[in-house]
Coordinates of C-alpha atoms and ligand atoms in Angstrom, one line a residue:
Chain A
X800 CA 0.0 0.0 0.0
X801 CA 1.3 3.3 -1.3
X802 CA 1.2 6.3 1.8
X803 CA -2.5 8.0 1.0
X804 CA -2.2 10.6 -1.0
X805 CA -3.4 14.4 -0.8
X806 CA -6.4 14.0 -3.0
X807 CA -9.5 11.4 -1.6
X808 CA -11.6 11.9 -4.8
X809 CA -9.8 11.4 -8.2
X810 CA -11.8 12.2 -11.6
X811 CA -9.8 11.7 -14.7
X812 CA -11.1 12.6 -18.4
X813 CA -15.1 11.5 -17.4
X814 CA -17.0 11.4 -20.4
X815 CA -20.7 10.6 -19.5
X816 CA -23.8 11.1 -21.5
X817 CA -27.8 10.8 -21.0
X818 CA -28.6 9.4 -24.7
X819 CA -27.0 11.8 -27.3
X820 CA -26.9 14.7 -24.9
X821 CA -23.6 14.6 -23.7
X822 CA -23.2 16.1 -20.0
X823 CA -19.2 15.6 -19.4
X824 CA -16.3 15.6 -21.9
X825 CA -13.5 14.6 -20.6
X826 CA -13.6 16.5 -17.3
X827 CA -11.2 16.1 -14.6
X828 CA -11.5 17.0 -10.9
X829 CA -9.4 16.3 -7.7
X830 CA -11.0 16.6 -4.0
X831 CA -8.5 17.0 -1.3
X832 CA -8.7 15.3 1.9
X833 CA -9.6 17.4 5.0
X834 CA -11.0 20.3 2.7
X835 CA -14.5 21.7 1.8
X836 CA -14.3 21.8 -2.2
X837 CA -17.1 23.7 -3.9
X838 CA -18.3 22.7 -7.6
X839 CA -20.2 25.3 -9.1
X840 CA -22.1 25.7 -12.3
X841 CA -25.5 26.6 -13.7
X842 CA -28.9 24.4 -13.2
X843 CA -28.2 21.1 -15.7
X844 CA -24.6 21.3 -16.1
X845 CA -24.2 17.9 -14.5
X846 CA -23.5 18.6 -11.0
X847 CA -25.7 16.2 -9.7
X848 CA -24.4 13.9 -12.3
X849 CA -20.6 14.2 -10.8
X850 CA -22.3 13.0 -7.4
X851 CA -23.6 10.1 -8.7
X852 CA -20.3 9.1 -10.7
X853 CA -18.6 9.3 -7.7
X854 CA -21.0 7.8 -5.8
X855 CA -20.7 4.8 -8.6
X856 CA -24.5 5.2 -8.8
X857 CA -23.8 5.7 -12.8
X858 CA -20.7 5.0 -14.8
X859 CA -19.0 7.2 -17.2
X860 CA -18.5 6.6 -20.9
X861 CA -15.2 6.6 -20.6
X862 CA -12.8 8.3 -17.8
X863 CA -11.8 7.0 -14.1
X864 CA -12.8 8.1 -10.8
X865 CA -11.0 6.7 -7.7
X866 CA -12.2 7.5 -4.1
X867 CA -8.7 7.1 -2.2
X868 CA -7.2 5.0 -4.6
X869 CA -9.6 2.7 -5.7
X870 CA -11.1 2.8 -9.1
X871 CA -15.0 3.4 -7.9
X872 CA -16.5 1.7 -11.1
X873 CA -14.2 -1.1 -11.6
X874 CA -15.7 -2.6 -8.1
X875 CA -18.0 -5.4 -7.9
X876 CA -21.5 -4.5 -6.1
X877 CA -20.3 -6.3 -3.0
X878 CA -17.1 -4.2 -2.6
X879 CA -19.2 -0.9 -3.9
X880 CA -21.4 -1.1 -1.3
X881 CA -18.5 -1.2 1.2
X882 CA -17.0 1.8 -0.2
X883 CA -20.1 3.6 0.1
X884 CA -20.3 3.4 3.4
X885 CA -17.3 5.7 3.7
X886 CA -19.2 8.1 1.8
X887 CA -22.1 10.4 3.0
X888 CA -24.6 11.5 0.3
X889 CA -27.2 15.1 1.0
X890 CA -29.7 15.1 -1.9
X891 CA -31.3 18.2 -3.0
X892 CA -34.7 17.9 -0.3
X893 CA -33.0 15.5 2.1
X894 CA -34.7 12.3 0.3
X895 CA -35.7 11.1 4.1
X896 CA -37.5 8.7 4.3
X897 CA -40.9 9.5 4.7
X898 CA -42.4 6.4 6.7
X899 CA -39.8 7.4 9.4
X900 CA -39.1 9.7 12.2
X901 CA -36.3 12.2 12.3
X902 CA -34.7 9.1 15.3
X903 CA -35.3 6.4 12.8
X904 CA -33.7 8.3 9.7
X905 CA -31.0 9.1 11.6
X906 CA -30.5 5.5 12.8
X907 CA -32.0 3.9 9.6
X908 CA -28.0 3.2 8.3
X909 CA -26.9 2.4 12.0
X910 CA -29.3 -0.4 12.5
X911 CA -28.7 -1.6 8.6
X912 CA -25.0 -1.6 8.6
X913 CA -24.1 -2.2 12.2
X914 CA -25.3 -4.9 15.2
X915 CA -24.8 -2.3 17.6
X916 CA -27.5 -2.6 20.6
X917 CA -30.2 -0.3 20.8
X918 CA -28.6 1.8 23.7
X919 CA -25.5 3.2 21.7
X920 CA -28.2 3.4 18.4
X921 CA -29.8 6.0 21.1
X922 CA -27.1 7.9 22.0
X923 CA -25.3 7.9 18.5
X924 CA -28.5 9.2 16.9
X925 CA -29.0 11.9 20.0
X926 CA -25.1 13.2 19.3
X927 CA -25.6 13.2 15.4
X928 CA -29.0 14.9 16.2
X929 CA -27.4 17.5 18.5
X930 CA -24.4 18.1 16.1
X931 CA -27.1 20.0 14.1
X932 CA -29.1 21.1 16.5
X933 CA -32.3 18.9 16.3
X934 CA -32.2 16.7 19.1
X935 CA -35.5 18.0 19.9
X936 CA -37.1 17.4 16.9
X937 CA -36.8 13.5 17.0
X938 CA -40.3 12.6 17.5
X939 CA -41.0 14.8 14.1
X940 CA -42.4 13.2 10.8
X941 CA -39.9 14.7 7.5
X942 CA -43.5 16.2 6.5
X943 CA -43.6 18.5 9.6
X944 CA -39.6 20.0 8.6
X945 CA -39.0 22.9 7.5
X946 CA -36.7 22.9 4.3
X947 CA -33.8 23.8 6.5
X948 CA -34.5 21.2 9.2
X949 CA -34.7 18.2 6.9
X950 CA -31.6 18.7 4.9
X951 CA -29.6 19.4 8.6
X952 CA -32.1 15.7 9.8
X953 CA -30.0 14.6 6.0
X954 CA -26.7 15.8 7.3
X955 CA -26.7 14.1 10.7
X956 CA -28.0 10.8 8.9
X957 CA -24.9 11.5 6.4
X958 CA -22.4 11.7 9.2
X959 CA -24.3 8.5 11.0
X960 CA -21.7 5.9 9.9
X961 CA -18.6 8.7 10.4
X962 CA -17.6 8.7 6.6
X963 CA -14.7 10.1 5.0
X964 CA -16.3 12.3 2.6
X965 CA -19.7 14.3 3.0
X966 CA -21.1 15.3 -0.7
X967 CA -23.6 17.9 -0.4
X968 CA -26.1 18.6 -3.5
X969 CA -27.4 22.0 -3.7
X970 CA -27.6 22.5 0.3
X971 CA -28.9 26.1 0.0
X972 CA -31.2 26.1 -2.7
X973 CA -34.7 27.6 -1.4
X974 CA -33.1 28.6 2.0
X975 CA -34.5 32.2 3.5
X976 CA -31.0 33.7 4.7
X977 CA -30.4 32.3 8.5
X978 CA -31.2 28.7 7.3
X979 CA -28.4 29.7 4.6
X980 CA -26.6 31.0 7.2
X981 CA -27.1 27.8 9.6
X982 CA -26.2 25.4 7.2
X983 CA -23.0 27.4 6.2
X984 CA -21.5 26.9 9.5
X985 CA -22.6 23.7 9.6
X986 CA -20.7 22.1 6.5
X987 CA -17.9 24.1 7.4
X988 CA -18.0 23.0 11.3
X989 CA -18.0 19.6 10.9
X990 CA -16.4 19.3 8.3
X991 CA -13.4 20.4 10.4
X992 CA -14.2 19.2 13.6
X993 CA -15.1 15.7 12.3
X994 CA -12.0 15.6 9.7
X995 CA -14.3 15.0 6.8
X996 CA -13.6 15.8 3.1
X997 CA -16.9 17.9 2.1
X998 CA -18.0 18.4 -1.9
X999 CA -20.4 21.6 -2.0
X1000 CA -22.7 21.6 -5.5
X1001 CA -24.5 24.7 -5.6
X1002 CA -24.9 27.7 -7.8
X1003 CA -24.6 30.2 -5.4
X1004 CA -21.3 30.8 -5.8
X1005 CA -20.7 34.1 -3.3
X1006 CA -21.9 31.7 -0.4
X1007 CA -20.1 28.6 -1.3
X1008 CA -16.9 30.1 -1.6
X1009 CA -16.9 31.8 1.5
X1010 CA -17.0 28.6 2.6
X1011 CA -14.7 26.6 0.4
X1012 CA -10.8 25.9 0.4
X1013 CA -11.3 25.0 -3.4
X1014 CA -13.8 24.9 -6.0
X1015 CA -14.5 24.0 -9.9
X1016 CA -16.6 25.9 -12.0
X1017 CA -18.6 23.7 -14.5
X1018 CA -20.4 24.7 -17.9
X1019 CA -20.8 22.9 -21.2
X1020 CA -19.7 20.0 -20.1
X1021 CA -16.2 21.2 -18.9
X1022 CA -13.8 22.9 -16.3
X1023 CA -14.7 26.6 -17.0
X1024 CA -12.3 27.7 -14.3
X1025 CA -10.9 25.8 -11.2
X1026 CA -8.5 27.2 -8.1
X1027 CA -8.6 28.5 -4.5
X1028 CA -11.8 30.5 -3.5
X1029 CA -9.7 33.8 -4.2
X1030 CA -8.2 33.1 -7.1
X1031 CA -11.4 32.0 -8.6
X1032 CA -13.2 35.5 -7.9
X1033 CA -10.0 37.2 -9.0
X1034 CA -10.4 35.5 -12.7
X1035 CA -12.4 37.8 -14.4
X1036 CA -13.2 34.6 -16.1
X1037 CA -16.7 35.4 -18.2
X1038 CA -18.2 32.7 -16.9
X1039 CA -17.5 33.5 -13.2
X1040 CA -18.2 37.0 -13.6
X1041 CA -21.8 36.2 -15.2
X1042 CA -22.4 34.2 -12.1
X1043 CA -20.8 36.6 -9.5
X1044 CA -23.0 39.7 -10.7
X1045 CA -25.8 37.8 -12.1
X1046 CA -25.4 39.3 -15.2
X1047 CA -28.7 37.7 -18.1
X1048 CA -26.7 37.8 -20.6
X1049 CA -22.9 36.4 -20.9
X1050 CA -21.6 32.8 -21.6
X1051 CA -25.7 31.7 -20.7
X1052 CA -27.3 33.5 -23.0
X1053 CA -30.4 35.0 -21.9
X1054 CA -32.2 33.9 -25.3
X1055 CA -32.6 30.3 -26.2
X1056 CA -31.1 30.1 -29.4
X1057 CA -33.6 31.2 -32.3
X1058 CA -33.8 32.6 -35.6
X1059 CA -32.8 36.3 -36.3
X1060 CA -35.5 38.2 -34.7
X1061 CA -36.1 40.9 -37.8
X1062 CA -36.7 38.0 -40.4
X1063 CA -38.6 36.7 -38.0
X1064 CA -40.9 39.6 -37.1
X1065 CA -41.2 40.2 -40.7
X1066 CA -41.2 36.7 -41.6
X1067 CA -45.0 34.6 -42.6
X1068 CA -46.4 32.9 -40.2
X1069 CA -44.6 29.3 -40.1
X1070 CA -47.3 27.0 -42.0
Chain B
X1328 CA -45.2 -0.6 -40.0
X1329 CA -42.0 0.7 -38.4
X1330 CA -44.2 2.3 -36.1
X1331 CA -45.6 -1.2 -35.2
X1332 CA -42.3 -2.8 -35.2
X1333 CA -40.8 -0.3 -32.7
X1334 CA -43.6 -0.6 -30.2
X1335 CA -43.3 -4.2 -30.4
X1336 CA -39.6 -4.0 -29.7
X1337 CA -40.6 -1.2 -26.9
X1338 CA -42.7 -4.0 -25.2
X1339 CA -40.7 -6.5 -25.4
X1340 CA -37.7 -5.4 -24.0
X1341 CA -39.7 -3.6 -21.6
X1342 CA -41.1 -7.5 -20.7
X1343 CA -37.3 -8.3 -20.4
X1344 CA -36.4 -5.5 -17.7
X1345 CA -39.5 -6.6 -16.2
X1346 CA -38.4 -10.4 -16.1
X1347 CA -35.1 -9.6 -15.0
X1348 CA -36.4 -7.1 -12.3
X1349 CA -38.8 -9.7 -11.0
X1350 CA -36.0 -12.5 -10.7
X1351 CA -33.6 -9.4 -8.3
X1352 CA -36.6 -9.3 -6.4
X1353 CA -37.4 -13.3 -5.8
X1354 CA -33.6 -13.4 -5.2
X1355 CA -33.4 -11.5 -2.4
X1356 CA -36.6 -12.9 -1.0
X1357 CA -34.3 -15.6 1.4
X1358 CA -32.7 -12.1 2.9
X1359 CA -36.3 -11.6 4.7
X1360 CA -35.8 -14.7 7.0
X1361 CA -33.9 -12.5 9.0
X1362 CA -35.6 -9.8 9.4
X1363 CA -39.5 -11.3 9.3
X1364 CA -41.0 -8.0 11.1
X1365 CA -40.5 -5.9 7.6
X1366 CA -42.9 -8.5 6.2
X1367 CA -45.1 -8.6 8.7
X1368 CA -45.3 -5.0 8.5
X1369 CA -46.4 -4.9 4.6
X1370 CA -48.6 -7.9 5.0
X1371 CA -50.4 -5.8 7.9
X1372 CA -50.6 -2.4 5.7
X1373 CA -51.9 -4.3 2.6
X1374 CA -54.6 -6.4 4.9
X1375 CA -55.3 -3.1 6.2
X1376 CA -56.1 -1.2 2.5
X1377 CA -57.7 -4.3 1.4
X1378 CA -60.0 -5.9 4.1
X1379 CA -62.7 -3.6 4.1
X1380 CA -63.7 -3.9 0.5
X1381 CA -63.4 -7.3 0.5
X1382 CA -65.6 -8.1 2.7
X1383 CA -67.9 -5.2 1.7
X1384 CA -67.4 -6.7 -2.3
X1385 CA -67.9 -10.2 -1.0
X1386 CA -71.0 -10.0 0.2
X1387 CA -72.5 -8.0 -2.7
X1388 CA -71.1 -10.6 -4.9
X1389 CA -72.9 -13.1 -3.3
X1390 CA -76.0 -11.6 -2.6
X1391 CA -76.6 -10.9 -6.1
X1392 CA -75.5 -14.4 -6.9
X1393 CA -77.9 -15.7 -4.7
X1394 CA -80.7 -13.8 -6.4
X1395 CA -79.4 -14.7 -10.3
X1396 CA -79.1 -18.3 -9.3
X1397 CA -82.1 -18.6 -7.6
X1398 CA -84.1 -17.2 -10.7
X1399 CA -82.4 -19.4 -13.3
X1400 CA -82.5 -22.4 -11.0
X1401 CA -85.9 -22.6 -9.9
X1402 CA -86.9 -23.3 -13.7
X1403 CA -85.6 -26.2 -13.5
X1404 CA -86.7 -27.0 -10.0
X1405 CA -83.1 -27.3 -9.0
X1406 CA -82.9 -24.5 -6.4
X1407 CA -81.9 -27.0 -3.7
X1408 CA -78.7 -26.6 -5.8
X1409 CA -78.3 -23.0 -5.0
X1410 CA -75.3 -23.8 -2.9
X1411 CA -73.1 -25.7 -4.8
X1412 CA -73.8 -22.6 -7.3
X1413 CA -72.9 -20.1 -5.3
X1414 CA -69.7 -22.4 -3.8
X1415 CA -68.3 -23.4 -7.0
X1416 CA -68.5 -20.2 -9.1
X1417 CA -67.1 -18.1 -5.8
X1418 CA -64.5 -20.4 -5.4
X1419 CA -63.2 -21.2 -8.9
X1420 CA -64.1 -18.2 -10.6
X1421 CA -65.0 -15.1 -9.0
X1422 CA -63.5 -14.9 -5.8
X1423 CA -60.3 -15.2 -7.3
X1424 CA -60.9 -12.8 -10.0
X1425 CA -62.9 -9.9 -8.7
X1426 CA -60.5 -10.2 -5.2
X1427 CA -57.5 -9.7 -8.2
X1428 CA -58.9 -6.5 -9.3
X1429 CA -60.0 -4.7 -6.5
X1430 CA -56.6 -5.8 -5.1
X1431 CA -55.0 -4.6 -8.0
X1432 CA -56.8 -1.4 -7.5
X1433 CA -56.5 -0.9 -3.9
X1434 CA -53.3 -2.2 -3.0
X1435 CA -51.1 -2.6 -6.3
X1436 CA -52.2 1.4 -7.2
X1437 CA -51.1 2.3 -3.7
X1438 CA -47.6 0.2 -3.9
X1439 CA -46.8 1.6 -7.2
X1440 CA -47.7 5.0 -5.6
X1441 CA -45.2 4.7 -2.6
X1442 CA -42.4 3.3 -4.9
X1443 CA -42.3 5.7 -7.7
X1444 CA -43.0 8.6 -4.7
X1445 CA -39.5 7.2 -3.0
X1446 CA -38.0 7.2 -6.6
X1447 CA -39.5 11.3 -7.2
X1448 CA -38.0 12.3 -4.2
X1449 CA -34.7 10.6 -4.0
X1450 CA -35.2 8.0 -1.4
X1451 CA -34.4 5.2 -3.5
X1452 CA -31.2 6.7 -4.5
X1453 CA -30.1 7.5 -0.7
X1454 CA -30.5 3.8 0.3
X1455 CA -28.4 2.8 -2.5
X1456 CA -26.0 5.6 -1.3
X1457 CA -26.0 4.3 2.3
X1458 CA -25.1 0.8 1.2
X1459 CA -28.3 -0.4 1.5
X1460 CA -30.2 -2.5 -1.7
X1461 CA -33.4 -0.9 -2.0
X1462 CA -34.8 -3.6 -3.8
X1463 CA -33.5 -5.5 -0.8
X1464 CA -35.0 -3.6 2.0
X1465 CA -38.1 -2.0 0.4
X1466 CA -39.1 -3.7 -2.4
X1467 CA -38.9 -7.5 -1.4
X1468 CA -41.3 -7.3 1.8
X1469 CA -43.8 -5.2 -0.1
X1470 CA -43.8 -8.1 -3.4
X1471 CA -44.1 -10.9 -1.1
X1472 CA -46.7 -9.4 1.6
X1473 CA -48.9 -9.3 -1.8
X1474 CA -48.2 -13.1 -2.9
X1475 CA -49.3 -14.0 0.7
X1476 CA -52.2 -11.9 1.1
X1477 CA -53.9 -12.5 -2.8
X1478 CA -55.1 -16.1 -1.5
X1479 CA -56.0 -14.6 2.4
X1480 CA -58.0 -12.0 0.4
X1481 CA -59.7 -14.2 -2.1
X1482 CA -60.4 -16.7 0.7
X1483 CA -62.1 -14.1 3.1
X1484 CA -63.9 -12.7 -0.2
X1485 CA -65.1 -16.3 -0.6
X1486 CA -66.1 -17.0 3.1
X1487 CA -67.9 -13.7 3.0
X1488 CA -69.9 -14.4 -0.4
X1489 CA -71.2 -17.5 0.2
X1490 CA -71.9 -17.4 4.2
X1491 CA -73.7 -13.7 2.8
X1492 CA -75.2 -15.9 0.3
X1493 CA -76.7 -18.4 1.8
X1494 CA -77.6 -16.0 4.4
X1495 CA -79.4 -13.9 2.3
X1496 CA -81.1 -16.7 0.2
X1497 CA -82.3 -18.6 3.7
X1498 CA -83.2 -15.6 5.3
X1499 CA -85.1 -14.0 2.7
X1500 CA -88.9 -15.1 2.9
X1501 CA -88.8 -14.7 -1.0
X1502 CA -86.4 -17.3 -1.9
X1503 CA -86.9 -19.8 0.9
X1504 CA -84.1 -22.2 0.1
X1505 CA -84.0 -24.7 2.9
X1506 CA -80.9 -24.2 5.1
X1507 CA -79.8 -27.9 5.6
X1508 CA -79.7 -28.9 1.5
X1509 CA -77.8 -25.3 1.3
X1510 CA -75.2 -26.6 2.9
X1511 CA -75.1 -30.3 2.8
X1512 CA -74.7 -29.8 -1.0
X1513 CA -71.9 -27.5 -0.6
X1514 CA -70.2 -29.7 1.8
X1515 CA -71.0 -33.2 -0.9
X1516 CA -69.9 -31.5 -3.5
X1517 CA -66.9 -28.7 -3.4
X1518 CA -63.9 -30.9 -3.6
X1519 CA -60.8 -30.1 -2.4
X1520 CA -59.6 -29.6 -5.6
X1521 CA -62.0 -26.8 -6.4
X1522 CA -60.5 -25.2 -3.7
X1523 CA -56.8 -25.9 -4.8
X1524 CA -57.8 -24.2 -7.9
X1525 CA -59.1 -21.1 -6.8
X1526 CA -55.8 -21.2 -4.5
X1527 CA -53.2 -21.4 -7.1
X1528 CA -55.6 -18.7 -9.0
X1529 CA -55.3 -16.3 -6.8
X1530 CA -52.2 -16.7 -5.8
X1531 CA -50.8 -16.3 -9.8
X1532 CA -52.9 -13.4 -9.5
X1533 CA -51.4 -12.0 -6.6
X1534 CA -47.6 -12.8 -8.2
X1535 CA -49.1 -10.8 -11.4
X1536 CA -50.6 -7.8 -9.8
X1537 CA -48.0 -7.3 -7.1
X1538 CA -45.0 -7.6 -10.2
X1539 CA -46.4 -5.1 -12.3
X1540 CA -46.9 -2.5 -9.2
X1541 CA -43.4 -3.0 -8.1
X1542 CA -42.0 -2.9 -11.4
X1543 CA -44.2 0.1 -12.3
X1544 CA -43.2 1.9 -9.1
X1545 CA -39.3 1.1 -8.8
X1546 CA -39.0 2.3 -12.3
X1547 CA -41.4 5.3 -12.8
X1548 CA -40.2 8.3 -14.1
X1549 CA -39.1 10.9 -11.4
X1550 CA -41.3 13.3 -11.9
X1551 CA -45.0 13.7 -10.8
X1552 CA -46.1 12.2 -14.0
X1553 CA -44.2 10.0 -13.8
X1554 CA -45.4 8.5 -10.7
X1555 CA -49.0 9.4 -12.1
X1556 CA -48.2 7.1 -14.7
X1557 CA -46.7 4.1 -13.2
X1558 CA -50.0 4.1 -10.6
X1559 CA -52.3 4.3 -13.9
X1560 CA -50.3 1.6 -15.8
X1561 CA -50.3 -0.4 -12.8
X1562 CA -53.8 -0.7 -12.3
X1563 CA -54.5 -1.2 -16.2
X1564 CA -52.1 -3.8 -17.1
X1565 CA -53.1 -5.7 -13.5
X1566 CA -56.4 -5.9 -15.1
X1567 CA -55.3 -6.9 -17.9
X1568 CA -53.4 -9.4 -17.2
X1569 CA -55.8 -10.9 -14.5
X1570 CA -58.3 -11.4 -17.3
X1571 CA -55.7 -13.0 -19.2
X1572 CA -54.3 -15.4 -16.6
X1573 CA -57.7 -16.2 -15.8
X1574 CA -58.7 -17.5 -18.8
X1575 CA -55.5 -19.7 -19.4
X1576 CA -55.6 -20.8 -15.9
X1577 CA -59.5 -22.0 -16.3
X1578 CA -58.5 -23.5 -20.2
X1579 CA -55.7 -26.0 -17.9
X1580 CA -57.5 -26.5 -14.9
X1581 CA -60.6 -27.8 -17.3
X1582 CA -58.6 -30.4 -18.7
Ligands
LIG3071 N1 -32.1 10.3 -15.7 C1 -31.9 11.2 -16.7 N2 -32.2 10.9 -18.0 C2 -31.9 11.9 -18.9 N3 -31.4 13.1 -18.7 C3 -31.1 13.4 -17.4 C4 -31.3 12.5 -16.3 N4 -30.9 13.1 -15.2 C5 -30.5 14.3 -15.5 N5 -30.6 14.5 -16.9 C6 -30.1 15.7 -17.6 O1 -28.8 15.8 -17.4 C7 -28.4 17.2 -17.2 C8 -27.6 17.3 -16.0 O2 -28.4 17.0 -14.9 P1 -27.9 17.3 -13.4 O3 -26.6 16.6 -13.1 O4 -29.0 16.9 -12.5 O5 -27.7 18.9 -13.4 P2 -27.5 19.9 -12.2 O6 -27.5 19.1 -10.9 O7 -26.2 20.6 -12.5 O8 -28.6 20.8 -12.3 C9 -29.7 17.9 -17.1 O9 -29.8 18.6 -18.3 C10 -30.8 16.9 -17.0 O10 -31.9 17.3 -17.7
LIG3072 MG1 -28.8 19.0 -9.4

């Protein structure tokens, strides 16, 4: 075994495609261990879809990705499954399950991947629970959560089985500022304090980097622009300063692609 | 014609995933001796959607049985014989067959509801990420709770059409069948095969109806259309396919 090296997550050249529309060519991306790394890009430019590579949930056309060292889509399901257990997965809304109690999610990978008796379930659950701050709200259904509340009930099921890395899909979308504010801290606190490796999607790129070490920006299927929170807001890169200022017209076009507007006032009618 | 072709290739392939899907799910069927109370669970939830119109359907069934037989029977004198009637068409035919489609409607609509809601909103896809086979942990209890409750349903619709039945058609001043040849004829002449028949009916049935709402549900689209779909489709091709079965079923079980 060679000493572990900086980077936990290793893409190289991914190629992936839903039918003909292609969503990766021949990206490359390199999480570090210990560090909060941000991946940015507009709605459908497949950061979702880098999750769920990693996660070995779907394979690239063509490319590698290794999750400390080990080629994640060369594995059997057996040995997948094991490796996923290292790995902590937010979706979007939380994806609770909805025929369970706050307790129960939270304990729902505990009692599947351990025989640990019920007492240390309990008190395993209660210090996840207080980690983020909703160890009173374990009697709750996920339908009676707030936005906020079910994506921090996600979080403390993520951390359940103490991964190694924490992947995070879109944690602010919809938030009203202190929930944004709450789960900020949060990704950024235990992420430290737990020695986690974190992966931030979002589009919001102001919030994410004031929260990131690193971060990739991804559009049209590539790595638009890539480096340390600073150095990122410092590019002047188009892309990054259409996102930064919210600009409606730039690399994303504001119009969807069309036919010259004149000729098409003065046009006929299309038959 | 290409048309034709493709849709024939569609549903054929779509049979294939649907095959192959079933035979995951059978699979990991063994893995549920371990942990019986997830089964016990499902069968409780799906006696719990389904009892009440059973029994309700049941006894409609057979009260209106009781009233067509008697008509066509007393022509020929033979009303004594309004039991075995009732007893062999409940138990060979229609218990199996109108319990299928209400199931199908009550219970499969509602399974391929849950699944392709869990699907919509991710929670399919966060089992899988915490290590944990969905088809495994969610899907195999729910399939075999159905199995096992098709022939409880179908035998409690049975119980309930020809006790209401005979009820009805001794109780009832009109029809005045006598109580002892009511039953004395059932009892001479509902073999234990007519019983095994309606059995191995209804439980094909409940194999059928529960497939198709699993399949339906693991594999809906993610969206709300999606899931509006697969509960539609699930309650048409149940149908369906009941009717079918039925009729190949009665076909061998005539020879
Ligand atoms: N199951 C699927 N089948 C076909 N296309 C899909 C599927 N899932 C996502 N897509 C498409 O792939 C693109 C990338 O999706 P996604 O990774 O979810 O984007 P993001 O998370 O960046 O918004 C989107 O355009 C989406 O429409
Ligand atoms: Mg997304």
């Amino acid at each position: 075994m060679s000493a572990p090296g900086p980077m936990l997550v290793r893409a190289r050249g991914l190629r992936f495609a839903h039918g003909s529309r292609v969503i990766y060519d021949d990206v490359n991306v390199d999480i570090a261990r210990g560090k909060v790394t941000a991946i940015m890009g507009p709605s459908g430019s497949g950061k979702t879809t880098l999750l769920r590579l990693i996660g070995g949930q779907w394979r690239p056309g063509a490319g590698t990705v290794e999750f400390d060292g080990t080629n994640v889509h060369a594995l059997g399901r057996r040995a997948l499954y094991s490796l996923r257990k290292r790995m902590g997965m937010l979706f979007q809304n939380g994806a609770l399950l909805t025929d369970l109690n706050v307790f129960e999610n939270v304990a729902f990978p505990l009692r599947e991947q351990t025989r640990l008796p019920e007492p240390m379930i309990r008190d395993l659950v209660l210090m996840k629970l207080h980690a983020v701050g909703l160890r009173g709200a374990r009697d709750l259904f996920p339908s009676q959560l707030s936005g906020g509340m079910s994506r921090r009930v996600a979080l403390a099921r993520a951390i359940a089985l103490d991964p190694d890395l924490v992947m995070f899909d879109e944690p602010f979308a919809g938030q009203d500022p202190i929930s944004m504010g709450v789960l900020m801290r949060l990704i950024r606190s235990l992420n430290d304090a737990l020695g986690l490796t974190s992966i931030v999607v979002s589009h919001d790129l102001q919030e994410v980097l004031s929260i990131a070490d690193y971060g990739y920006l991804i559009a049209d299927g590539k790595v638009q622009a890539q480096g340390t929170a600073d150095e990122i807001r410092a590019s002047g890169h188009p892309w990054v300063r259409q996102f930064l200022e919210g600009l409606p017209d730039g690399p994303v076009a504001f119009h969807y692609p069309a036919t010259d507007y004149a000729a098409d006032l003065l046009g006929k009618a299309q038959p | 014609m290409n048309g034709t072709l493709s849709v024939i290739q569609g549903f054929l392939g779509g049979l294939g995933r649907a095959q192959f899907f079933v035979l995951q799910v059978v699979a990991s069927l063994p893995s549920l001796l371990l942990r019986p109370r997830l089964l016990v669970q499902q069968l409780y939830h799906v006696g719990q959607l389904s009892m009440i119109i059973i029994v309700l359907s049941g006894s409609f069934v057979g009260m209106v049985l009781a009233l067509q037989g008697y008509r066509t029977l007393i022509r020929f004198g033979a009303e004594e014989s309004l039991g075995v009637f009732v007893a062999l068409v409940i138990i060979r035919e229609l218990g199996p067959v109108v319990t299928a489609l209400l199931f199908a409607g009550r219970a499969g609509s509602a399974l391929a509801a849950e699944l392709g809601l869990m699907r919509a909103t991710d929670q399919l896809s966060a089992m899988e990420m915490m290590a944990v086979d969905p088809v495994r942990r969610v899907v195999a209890p729910r399939f075999l709770a159905g199995v096992i409750a098709m022939p409880l349903l179908a035998s409690i619709f049975a119980v309930m059409a020809i006790g209401i039945a005979g009820g009805h058609a001794i109780g009832v001043e009109l029809l005045g069948v006598d109580a002892g040849s009511y039953w004395s004829q059932i009892r001479a002449s509902v073999g234990m095969e007519d019983i095994a028949d309606g059995l191995i009916k209804s439980l094909v049935f409940g194999f059928a109806v529960s497939w198709i709402a699993v399949y339906q549900g693991f594999h809906a689209e993610p969206t709300s259309e999606g899931v509006a779909r697969a509960t539609t489709s699930t309650v048409v091709i149940s149908s369906l396919s009941i009717l079918a079965l039925d009729f190949v079923l009665t076909a061998f079980m005539f020879k």
